[in-house]
PDB file of C-alpha atoms in Angstrom:
ATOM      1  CA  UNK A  31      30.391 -14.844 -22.788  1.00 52.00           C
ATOM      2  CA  UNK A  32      32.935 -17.073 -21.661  1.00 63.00           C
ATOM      3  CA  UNK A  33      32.667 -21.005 -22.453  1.00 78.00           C
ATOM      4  CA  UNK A  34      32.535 -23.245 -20.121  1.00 74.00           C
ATOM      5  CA  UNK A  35      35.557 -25.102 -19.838  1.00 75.00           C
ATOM      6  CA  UNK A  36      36.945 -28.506 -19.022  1.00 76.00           C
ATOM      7  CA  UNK A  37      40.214 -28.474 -16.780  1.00 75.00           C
ATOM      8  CA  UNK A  38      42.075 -31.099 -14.971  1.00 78.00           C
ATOM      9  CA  UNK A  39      40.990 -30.885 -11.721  1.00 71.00           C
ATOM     10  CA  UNK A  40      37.316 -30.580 -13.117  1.00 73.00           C
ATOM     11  CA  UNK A  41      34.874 -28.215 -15.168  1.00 73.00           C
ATOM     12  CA  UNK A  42      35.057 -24.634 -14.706  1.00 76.00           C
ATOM     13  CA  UNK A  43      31.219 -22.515 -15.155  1.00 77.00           C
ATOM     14  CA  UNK A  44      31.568 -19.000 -15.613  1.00 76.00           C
ATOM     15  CA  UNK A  45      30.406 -17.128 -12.850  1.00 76.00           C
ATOM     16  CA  UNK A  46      27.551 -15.112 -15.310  1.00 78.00           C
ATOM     17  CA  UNK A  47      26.111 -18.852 -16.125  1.00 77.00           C
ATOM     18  CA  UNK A  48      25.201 -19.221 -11.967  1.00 76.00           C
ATOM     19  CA  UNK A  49      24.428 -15.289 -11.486  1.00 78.00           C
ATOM     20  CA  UNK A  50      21.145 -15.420  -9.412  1.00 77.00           C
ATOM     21  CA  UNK A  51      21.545 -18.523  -7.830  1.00 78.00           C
ATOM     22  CA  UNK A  52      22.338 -16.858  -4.902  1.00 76.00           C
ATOM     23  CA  UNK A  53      25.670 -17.931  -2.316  1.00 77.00           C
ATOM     24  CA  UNK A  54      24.517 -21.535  -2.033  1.00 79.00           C
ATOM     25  CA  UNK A  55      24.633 -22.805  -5.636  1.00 81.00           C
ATOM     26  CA  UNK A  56      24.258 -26.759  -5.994  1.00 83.00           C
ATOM     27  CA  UNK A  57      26.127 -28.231  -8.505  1.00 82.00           C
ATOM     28  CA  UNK A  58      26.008 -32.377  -8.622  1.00 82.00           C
ATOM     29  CA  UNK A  59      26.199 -34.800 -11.545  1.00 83.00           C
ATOM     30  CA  UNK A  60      23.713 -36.166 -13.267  1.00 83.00           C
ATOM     31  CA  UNK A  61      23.822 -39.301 -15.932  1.00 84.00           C
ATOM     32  CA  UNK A  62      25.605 -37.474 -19.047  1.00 78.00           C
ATOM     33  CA  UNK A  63      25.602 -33.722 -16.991  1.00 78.00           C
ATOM     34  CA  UNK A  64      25.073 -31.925 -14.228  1.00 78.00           C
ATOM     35  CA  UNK A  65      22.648 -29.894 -12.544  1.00 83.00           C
ATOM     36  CA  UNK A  66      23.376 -26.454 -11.157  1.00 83.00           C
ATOM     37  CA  UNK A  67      20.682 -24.824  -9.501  1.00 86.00           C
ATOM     38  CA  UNK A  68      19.987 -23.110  -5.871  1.00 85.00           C
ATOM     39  CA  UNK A  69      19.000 -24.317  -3.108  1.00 84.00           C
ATOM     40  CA  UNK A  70      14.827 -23.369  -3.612  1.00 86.00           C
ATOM     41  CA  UNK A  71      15.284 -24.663  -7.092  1.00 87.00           C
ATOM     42  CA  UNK A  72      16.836 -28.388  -5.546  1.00 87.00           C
ATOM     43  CA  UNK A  73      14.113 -28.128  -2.991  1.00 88.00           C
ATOM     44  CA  UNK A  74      11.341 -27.463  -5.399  1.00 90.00           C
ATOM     45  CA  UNK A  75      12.293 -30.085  -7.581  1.00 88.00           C
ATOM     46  CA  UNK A  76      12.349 -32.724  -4.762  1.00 89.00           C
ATOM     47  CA  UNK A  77       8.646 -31.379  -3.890  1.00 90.00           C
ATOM     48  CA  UNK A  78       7.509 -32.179  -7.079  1.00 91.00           C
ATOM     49  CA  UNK A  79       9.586 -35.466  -7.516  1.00 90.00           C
ATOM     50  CA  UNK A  80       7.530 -37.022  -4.365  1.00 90.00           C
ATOM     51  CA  UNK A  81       4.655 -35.485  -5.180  1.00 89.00           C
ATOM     52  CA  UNK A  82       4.796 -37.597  -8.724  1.00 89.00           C
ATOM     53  CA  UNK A  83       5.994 -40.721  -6.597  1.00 87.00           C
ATOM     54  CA  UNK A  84       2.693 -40.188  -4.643  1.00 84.00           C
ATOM     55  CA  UNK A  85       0.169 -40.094  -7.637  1.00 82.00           C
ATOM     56  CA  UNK A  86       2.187 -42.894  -9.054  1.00 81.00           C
ATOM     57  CA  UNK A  87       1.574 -45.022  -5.727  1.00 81.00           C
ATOM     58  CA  UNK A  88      -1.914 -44.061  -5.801  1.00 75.00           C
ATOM     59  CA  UNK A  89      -2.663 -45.130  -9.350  1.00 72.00           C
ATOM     60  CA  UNK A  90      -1.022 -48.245  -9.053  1.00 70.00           C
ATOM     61  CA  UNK A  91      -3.373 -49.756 -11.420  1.00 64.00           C
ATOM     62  CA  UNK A  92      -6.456 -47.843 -11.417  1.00 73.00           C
ATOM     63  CA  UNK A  93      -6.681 -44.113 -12.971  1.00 73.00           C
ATOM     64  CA  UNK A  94      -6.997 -41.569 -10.161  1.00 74.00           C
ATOM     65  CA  UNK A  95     -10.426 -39.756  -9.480  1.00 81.00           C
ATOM     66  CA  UNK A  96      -9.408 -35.872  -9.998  1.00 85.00           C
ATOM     67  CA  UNK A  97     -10.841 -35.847  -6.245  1.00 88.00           C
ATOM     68  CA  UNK A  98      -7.672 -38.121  -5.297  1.00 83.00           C
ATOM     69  CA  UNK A  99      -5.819 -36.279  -7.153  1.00 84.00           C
ATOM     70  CA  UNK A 100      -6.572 -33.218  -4.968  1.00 88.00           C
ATOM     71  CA  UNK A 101      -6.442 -34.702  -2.104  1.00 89.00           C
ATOM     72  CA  UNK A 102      -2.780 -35.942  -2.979  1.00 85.00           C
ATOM     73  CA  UNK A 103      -2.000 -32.082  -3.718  1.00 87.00           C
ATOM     74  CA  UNK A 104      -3.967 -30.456  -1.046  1.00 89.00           C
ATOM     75  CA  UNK A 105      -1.740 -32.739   1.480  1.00 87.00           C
ATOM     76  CA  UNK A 106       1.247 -32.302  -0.102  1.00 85.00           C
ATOM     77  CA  UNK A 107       0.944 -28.003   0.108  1.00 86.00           C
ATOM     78  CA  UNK A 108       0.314 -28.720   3.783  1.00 88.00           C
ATOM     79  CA  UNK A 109       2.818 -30.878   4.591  1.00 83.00           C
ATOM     80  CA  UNK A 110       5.277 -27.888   2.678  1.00 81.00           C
ATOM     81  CA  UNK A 111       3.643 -25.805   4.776  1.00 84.00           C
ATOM     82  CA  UNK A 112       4.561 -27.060   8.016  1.00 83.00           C
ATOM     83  CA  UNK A 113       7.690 -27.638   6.970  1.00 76.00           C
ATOM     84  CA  UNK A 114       8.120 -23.320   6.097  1.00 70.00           C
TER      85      UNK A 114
END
């Protein structure tokens, strides 16, 4: 397999690392990388990140009842939903 490589105008990824991704690969930077992924994989990820930042705001200081923690989910999957 072919390295990946670092070139002037930037660093080149072998098209076998990004097979799969599909024609709408995301590559941006990251602190010390980058992230390649497609565009279900960015999407998913985002899900989940505001999903976290919703439990998070929840707890604030108190530990979550598992039944707010469902509720949290359960709203989440519908709002995902909608948005399908």
């Amino acid at each position: 397999m072919t390295d990946i490589k670092i070139e002037p105008d930037g660093l080149l990824i072998p098209p076998q690392y990004i097979d799969g991704l599909g024609p709408t690969a995301i590559v941006r930077r990251i602190k010390g990388g980058l992230i390649v992924e497609s565009r279900d994989q960015a999407q998913a990820r985002e899900e989940l990140r505001a999903l976290v930042e919703r439990i998070r705001a929840a707890v604030k200081s108190d530990a979550p009842s598992d039944a707010e923690i469902g509720a949290i989910v359960d709203e989440a999957r519908t709002e995902r939903a909608r948005r399908r």
